[in-house]
Amino acid sequence: MNDCIVRATAAKGQIRAFAAYTKNIVETARNAHNTSPVITAALGRLLTAGAMMGVTLKGEDDLLTLKINGSGPAKGLIVTADAKANVKGYAMVPDVLLPPNAVGKLDVSGALGIGILSVIKDMGLKDPYVGQVELKTGEIAEDLTYYFATSEQVPSAVGLGVLMNKDNTVRQAGGFIIQLMPYAEDALIDALEARLSKMPSVTTLLDEGKTPEDLIGCLLGEWEPEITESVPARFVCNCDKKRVEKALIAVGKKELDAMIRDGEDIEVKCQFCGKAYSFSIPELKEIQKLCTPISEIKT
Ligand code: ZN
């Protein structure tokens, strides 16, 4: 099955929903960053959410960033997504190892700790939209549910899951977001809550061979869901040597001086995808000319 995001409406427009299959995206991220199982799960959940939230962007160049900064050993995660379900992301500390949590699952909450979830939507305006909430559980789905309720005032249910194989590769990954429109009836809200409380986990359903369309059916079957769109989703990084060069300029004159004095080519890896770019000493010298001279840096 190829990765994809499906959009749906149900209950005569009172519900909008998204469902995702993202196994290949999460496995690509795991492979690029060599993440430990708990970080694969954490990053995979955030990538899945990013892919679904990205498709709500209106403009082709609009960009969504989901950022978690936490007190736990993972320190943080960053994911960006566009309107075409192209996503990329990385963890600040990719190799965190933790024992399973009290219910025997990967301890994503323990890896992230206490912290902040930021949702940044860059829609080409002067200032991007920034919504921030404190992490409620650090399990990501609940944190996004809280974000939607408080920052966007949209009652939502979010499910995200990553299941690993014994060799720590990704076996299943996917998720859903269900949102209630402002005019949704109370009876519908109650019935939906009851339905969701009886649902098996996303990864259980995917492991039974269910597609994102099937997930929508399982979640919303009694409210006549209608699939309105299916978008292929991919892990894509748009890095190139020019972008990495900009990062090197930002490193500053002094650090570049040290690299040049070492006299050896350096290799710089893209944070998002791990692709390595090599810079020779003559190239580093050219880059150094573009740095702000130390005397001009205002403090
Ligand atoms: Zn890259």
Short mmCIF file of C-alpha atoms and ligand atoms in Angstrom, two decimals:
data_model
loop_
_atom_site.label_atom_id
_atom_site.label_comp_id
_atom_site.label_asym_id
_atom_site.label_seq_id
_atom_site.Cartn_x
_atom_site.Cartn_y
_atom_site.Cartn_z
CA MET A 1 0.00 0.00 0.00
CA ASN A 2 1.31 3.45 -0.91
CA ASP A 3 1.29 6.24 1.66
CA CYS A 4 -1.70 8.52 1.35
CA ILE A 5 -4.02 10.91 3.13
CA VAL A 6 -7.76 10.72 2.57
CA ARG A 7 -10.21 13.48 3.41
CA ALA A 8 -13.82 12.85 4.18
CA THR A 9 -16.99 14.50 5.41
CA ALA A 10 -19.79 12.83 7.34
CA ALA A 11 -23.07 13.50 9.17
CA LYS A 12 -24.19 15.91 6.45
CA GLY A 13 -21.12 18.09 6.81
CA GLN A 14 -21.09 18.21 10.63
CA ILE A 15 -17.88 16.15 10.66
CA ARG A 16 -14.70 16.51 8.65
CA ALA A 17 -12.10 13.79 8.85
CA PHE A 18 -8.65 12.76 7.66
CA ALA A 19 -7.07 9.33 7.68
CA ALA A 20 -3.48 8.47 6.85
CA TYR A 21 -1.29 5.55 5.92
CA THR A 22 2.34 6.61 6.41
CA LYS A 23 4.42 3.47 6.86
CA ASN A 24 6.88 4.37 4.08
CA ILE A 25 7.29 7.94 5.29
CA VAL A 26 8.10 6.79 8.82
CA GLU A 27 10.45 4.05 7.61
CA THR A 28 12.24 6.58 5.37
CA ALA A 29 12.67 8.89 8.38
CA ARG A 30 13.91 6.01 10.55
CA ASN A 31 16.43 5.00 7.93
CA ALA A 32 17.61 8.59 7.26
CA HIS A 33 18.12 9.43 10.93
CA ASN A 34 18.85 5.97 12.34
CA THR A 35 16.29 6.57 15.08
CA SER A 36 15.82 4.32 18.10
CA PRO A 37 12.37 2.66 18.40
CA VAL A 38 10.90 5.23 20.80
CA ILE A 39 12.10 8.10 18.61
CA THR A 40 10.82 6.36 15.46
CA ALA A 41 7.41 6.21 17.16
CA ALA A 42 7.52 9.83 18.32
CA LEU A 43 8.76 11.24 15.01
CA GLY A 44 6.46 8.93 13.06
CA ARG A 45 3.40 10.13 14.95
CA LEU A 46 4.33 13.77 14.34
CA LEU A 47 5.11 13.14 10.63
CA THR A 48 1.70 11.46 10.26
CA ALA A 49 -0.08 14.38 11.93
CA GLY A 50 1.92 16.85 9.81
CA ALA A 51 0.97 15.11 6.56
CA MET A 52 -2.75 15.24 7.49
CA MET A 53 -2.66 18.84 8.72
CA GLY A 54 -0.59 19.93 5.71
CA VAL A 55 -3.34 19.09 3.25
CA THR A 56 -5.58 21.66 4.94
CA LEU A 57 -3.22 24.42 3.74
CA LYS A 58 -4.72 26.43 0.90
CA GLY A 59 -1.72 27.74 -1.07
CA GLU A 60 0.82 25.67 -2.99
CA ASP A 61 3.74 27.38 -1.26
CA ASP A 62 2.17 27.36 2.21
CA LEU A 63 4.14 25.46 4.82
CA LEU A 64 3.13 23.87 8.11
CA THR A 65 5.67 23.26 10.86
CA LEU A 66 4.99 21.17 13.95
CA LYS A 67 7.58 21.61 16.64
CA ILE A 68 7.86 19.96 20.03
CA ASN A 69 10.36 21.17 22.58
CA GLY A 70 10.48 19.04 25.70
CA SER A 71 12.39 18.46 28.91
CA GLY A 72 12.86 14.74 28.15
CA PRO A 73 15.95 13.06 26.64
CA ALA A 74 14.62 13.47 23.05
CA LYS A 75 14.73 17.28 23.57
CA GLY A 76 12.49 17.90 20.59
CA LEU A 77 11.06 17.06 17.19
CA ILE A 78 10.50 19.15 14.07
CA VAL A 79 8.24 18.27 11.15
CA THR A 80 7.30 20.36 8.14
CA ALA A 81 4.61 19.60 5.58
CA ASP A 82 3.11 21.23 2.53
CA ALA A 83 -0.35 21.16 0.98
CA LYS A 84 0.55 18.15 -1.18
CA ALA A 85 1.34 15.89 1.80
CA ASN A 86 5.10 16.16 1.30
CA VAL A 87 6.62 15.87 4.76
CA LYS A 88 10.04 15.79 6.36
CA GLY A 89 11.27 15.89 9.90
CA TYR A 90 13.91 15.02 12.44
CA ALA A 91 14.46 14.47 16.13
CA MET A 92 17.02 16.53 18.02
CA VAL A 93 18.31 13.38 19.75
CA PRO A 94 17.63 10.39 17.47
CA ASP A 95 19.05 7.58 19.61
CA VAL A 96 17.16 7.78 22.91
CA LEU A 97 16.65 4.40 24.55
CA LEU A 98 14.00 4.00 27.25
CA PRO A 99 12.32 1.01 28.87
CA PRO A 100 8.67 0.42 27.87
CA ASN A 101 6.01 2.42 29.75
CA ALA A 102 3.55 1.02 32.32
CA VAL A 103 1.36 -0.53 29.59
CA GLY A 104 4.32 -2.09 27.79
CA LYS A 105 4.39 0.43 24.92
CA LEU A 106 7.19 2.63 23.57
CA ASP A 107 7.48 5.48 26.05
CA VAL A 108 7.03 8.50 23.74
CA SER A 109 5.79 10.62 26.62
CA GLY A 110 8.88 9.76 28.67
CA ALA A 111 11.15 10.65 25.73
CA LEU A 112 9.53 14.08 25.24
CA GLY A 113 8.87 15.03 28.86
CA ILE A 114 7.20 18.31 29.77
CA GLY A 115 7.19 20.90 27.05
CA ILE A 116 5.57 22.95 24.33
CA LEU A 117 3.90 22.02 21.05
CA SER A 118 4.07 24.76 18.42
CA VAL A 119 2.05 24.81 15.21
CA ILE A 120 3.39 27.29 12.68
CA LYS A 121 1.56 28.00 9.43
CA ASP A 122 3.52 30.06 6.92
CA MET A 123 1.00 31.21 4.35
CA GLY A 124 3.19 33.78 2.60
CA LEU A 125 1.96 36.62 4.82
CA LYS A 126 4.31 38.94 6.68
CA ASP A 127 3.98 36.99 9.90
CA PRO A 128 3.26 33.28 10.09
CA TYR A 129 0.42 31.97 12.26
CA VAL A 130 1.84 30.49 15.46
CA GLY A 131 -0.25 28.45 17.92
CA GLN A 132 1.36 27.06 21.06
CA VAL A 133 0.14 24.75 23.79
CA GLU A 134 1.77 22.97 26.67
CA LEU A 135 2.16 19.24 26.18
CA LYS A 136 -0.71 17.49 27.97
CA THR A 137 0.58 13.92 27.85
CA GLY A 138 3.56 14.01 25.48
CA GLU A 139 1.91 11.18 23.51
CA ILE A 140 1.36 13.66 20.64
CA ALA A 141 -2.21 12.68 19.60
CA GLU A 142 -3.67 14.01 22.88
CA ASP A 143 -1.46 17.08 22.65
CA LEU A 144 -2.77 17.87 19.16
CA THR A 145 -6.36 17.30 20.34
CA TYR A 146 -5.70 19.88 23.06
CA TYR A 147 -4.11 22.24 20.51
CA PHE A 148 -7.13 22.03 18.18
CA ALA A 149 -9.55 22.66 21.08
CA THR A 150 -7.73 25.62 22.60
CA SER A 151 -5.87 27.33 19.74
CA GLU A 152 -8.24 26.67 16.83
CA GLN A 153 -11.46 26.17 18.86
CA VAL A 154 -12.25 22.99 16.90
CA PRO A 155 -13.35 19.96 18.95
CA SER A 156 -11.30 17.10 17.52
CA ALA A 157 -10.27 13.52 18.06
CA VAL A 158 -6.77 12.54 16.96
CA GLY A 159 -5.35 9.03 16.68
CA LEU A 160 -1.73 8.35 15.68
CA GLY A 161 0.16 5.09 15.68
CA VAL A 162 3.48 3.52 14.74
CA LEU A 163 4.04 -0.22 15.08
CA MET A 164 7.52 -1.71 14.84
CA ASN A 165 8.81 -5.03 13.55
CA LYS A 166 11.10 -7.11 15.78
CA ASP A 167 14.12 -5.81 13.83
CA ASN A 168 13.03 -2.22 14.70
CA THR A 169 11.94 -1.36 11.16
CA VAL A 170 8.48 0.14 10.75
CA ARG A 171 5.64 -2.35 10.39
CA GLN A 172 2.65 0.00 10.32
CA ALA A 173 2.06 3.73 10.66
CA GLY A 174 -0.98 5.90 10.24
CA GLY A 175 -3.59 7.99 11.93
CA PHE A 176 -6.77 9.98 11.82
CA ILE A 177 -8.12 13.40 12.72
CA ILE A 178 -11.87 13.86 13.21
CA GLN A 179 -13.19 17.39 13.62
CA LEU A 180 -16.63 18.69 14.51
CA MET A 181 -18.01 21.74 12.79
CA PRO A 182 -19.41 24.51 15.03
CA TYR A 183 -23.02 23.53 14.25
CA ALA A 184 -22.54 19.84 15.19
CA GLU A 185 -25.42 18.52 17.33
CA ASP A 186 -24.75 17.46 20.93
CA ALA A 187 -26.24 14.01 20.29
CA LEU A 188 -23.71 13.49 17.48
CA ILE A 189 -20.82 14.47 19.75
CA ASP A 190 -21.93 11.96 22.40
CA ALA A 191 -22.43 9.18 19.85
CA LEU A 192 -19.03 9.88 18.26
CA GLU A 193 -17.29 9.79 21.63
CA ALA A 194 -18.94 6.46 22.39
CA ARG A 195 -17.87 5.12 18.99
CA LEU A 196 -14.26 6.25 19.39
CA SER A 197 -13.97 4.73 22.86
CA LYS A 198 -14.72 1.30 21.33
CA MET A 199 -12.27 1.59 18.43
CA PRO A 200 -9.19 -0.63 18.28
CA SER A 201 -5.92 1.26 17.81
CA VAL A 202 -5.00 2.63 14.37
CA THR A 203 -2.08 0.22 14.03
CA THR A 204 -4.29 -2.77 14.94
CA LEU A 205 -6.64 -1.82 12.10
CA LEU A 206 -3.80 -1.18 9.64
CA ASP A 207 -2.19 -4.49 10.61
CA GLU A 208 -5.47 -6.19 9.64
CA GLY A 209 -4.89 -4.76 6.15
CA LYS A 210 -7.29 -1.85 6.46
CA THR A 211 -6.75 1.17 4.18
CA PRO A 212 -7.26 4.83 5.17
CA GLU A 213 -10.66 4.64 3.44
CA ASP A 214 -11.49 1.63 5.64
CA LEU A 215 -10.39 3.61 8.72
CA ILE A 216 -12.90 6.33 7.83
CA GLY A 217 -15.54 3.60 7.45
CA CYS A 218 -14.68 2.06 10.84
CA LEU A 219 -14.71 5.45 12.58
CA LEU A 220 -17.66 7.11 10.91
CA GLY A 221 -19.60 4.33 9.17
CA GLU A 222 -22.87 5.14 10.88
CA TRP A 223 -22.77 8.78 9.70
CA GLU A 224 -22.58 8.15 5.96
CA PRO A 225 -19.01 9.29 5.33
CA GLU A 226 -18.05 10.49 1.90
CA ILE A 227 -14.40 10.41 0.77
CA THR A 228 -13.72 13.76 -0.91
CA GLU A 229 -10.02 13.46 -1.73
CA SER A 230 -7.10 11.04 -1.65
CA VAL A 231 -3.60 12.53 -1.76
CA PRO A 232 -0.39 10.50 -2.14
CA ALA A 233 1.96 11.31 0.76
CA ARG A 234 5.77 11.23 0.71
CA PHE A 235 8.87 11.97 2.78
CA VAL A 236 10.56 14.61 0.65
CA CYS A 237 13.43 16.94 1.44
CA ASN A 238 14.11 19.93 -0.78
CA CYS A 239 17.68 20.47 0.42
CA ASP A 240 20.52 21.31 -1.95
CA LYS A 241 24.08 22.55 -1.56
CA LYS A 242 22.98 26.22 -1.65
CA ARG A 243 20.72 25.72 1.39
CA VAL A 244 23.45 23.95 3.33
CA GLU A 245 25.79 26.81 2.38
CA LYS A 246 23.37 29.24 4.04
CA ALA A 247 23.52 27.14 7.19
CA LEU A 248 27.31 27.33 7.09
CA ILE A 249 27.18 31.12 6.70
CA ALA A 250 25.02 31.18 9.82
CA VAL A 251 27.66 29.17 11.70
CA GLY A 252 29.83 32.30 11.56
CA LYS A 253 33.26 33.50 10.58
CA LYS A 254 35.07 32.23 13.65
CA GLU A 255 33.93 28.61 13.35
CA LEU A 256 34.64 28.63 9.63
CA ASP A 257 38.13 29.92 10.40
CA ALA A 258 38.72 26.88 12.60
CA MET A 259 37.46 24.54 9.87
CA ILE A 260 39.74 26.17 7.28
CA ARG A 261 42.73 25.92 9.63
CA ASP A 262 42.06 22.18 9.99
CA GLY A 263 42.81 22.00 6.28
CA GLU A 264 40.44 19.16 5.43
CA ASP A 265 37.25 18.95 3.40
CA ILE A 266 34.22 18.97 5.64
CA GLU A 267 30.96 17.09 5.32
CA VAL A 268 27.72 18.75 6.38
CA LYS A 269 24.55 16.70 6.70
CA CYS A 270 21.05 18.05 6.05
CA GLN A 271 19.19 17.95 9.36
CA PHE A 272 15.93 16.91 7.71
CA CYS A 273 17.05 14.03 5.50
CA GLY A 274 20.63 13.22 6.48
CA LYS A 275 22.00 13.78 2.95
CA ALA A 276 25.71 14.69 3.15
CA TYR A 277 27.25 17.62 1.30
CA SER A 278 30.99 18.02 1.08
CA PHE A 279 32.81 21.37 1.08
CA SER A 280 36.44 21.85 0.06
CA ILE A 281 38.75 24.41 1.67
CA PRO A 282 38.49 26.83 -1.32
CA GLU A 283 34.69 26.57 -1.06
CA LEU A 284 34.79 27.24 2.68
CA LYS A 285 36.92 30.31 2.04
CA GLU A 286 34.33 31.62 -0.45
CA ILE A 287 31.53 30.98 2.07
CA GLN A 288 33.49 32.75 4.77
CA LYS A 289 33.55 35.92 2.64
CA LEU A 290 29.73 35.96 2.86
CA CYS A 291 29.70 35.94 6.66
CA THR A 292 29.01 39.10 8.61
CA PRO A 293 32.38 40.38 9.89
CA ILE A 294 32.56 39.90 13.67
CA SER A 295 33.05 43.65 14.21
CA GLU A 296 29.64 44.31 12.56
CA ILE A 297 27.61 41.88 14.63
CA LYS A 298 25.34 43.91 16.83
CA THR A 299 24.76 42.54 20.27
ZN ZN B 1 17.63 17.30 3.14
#
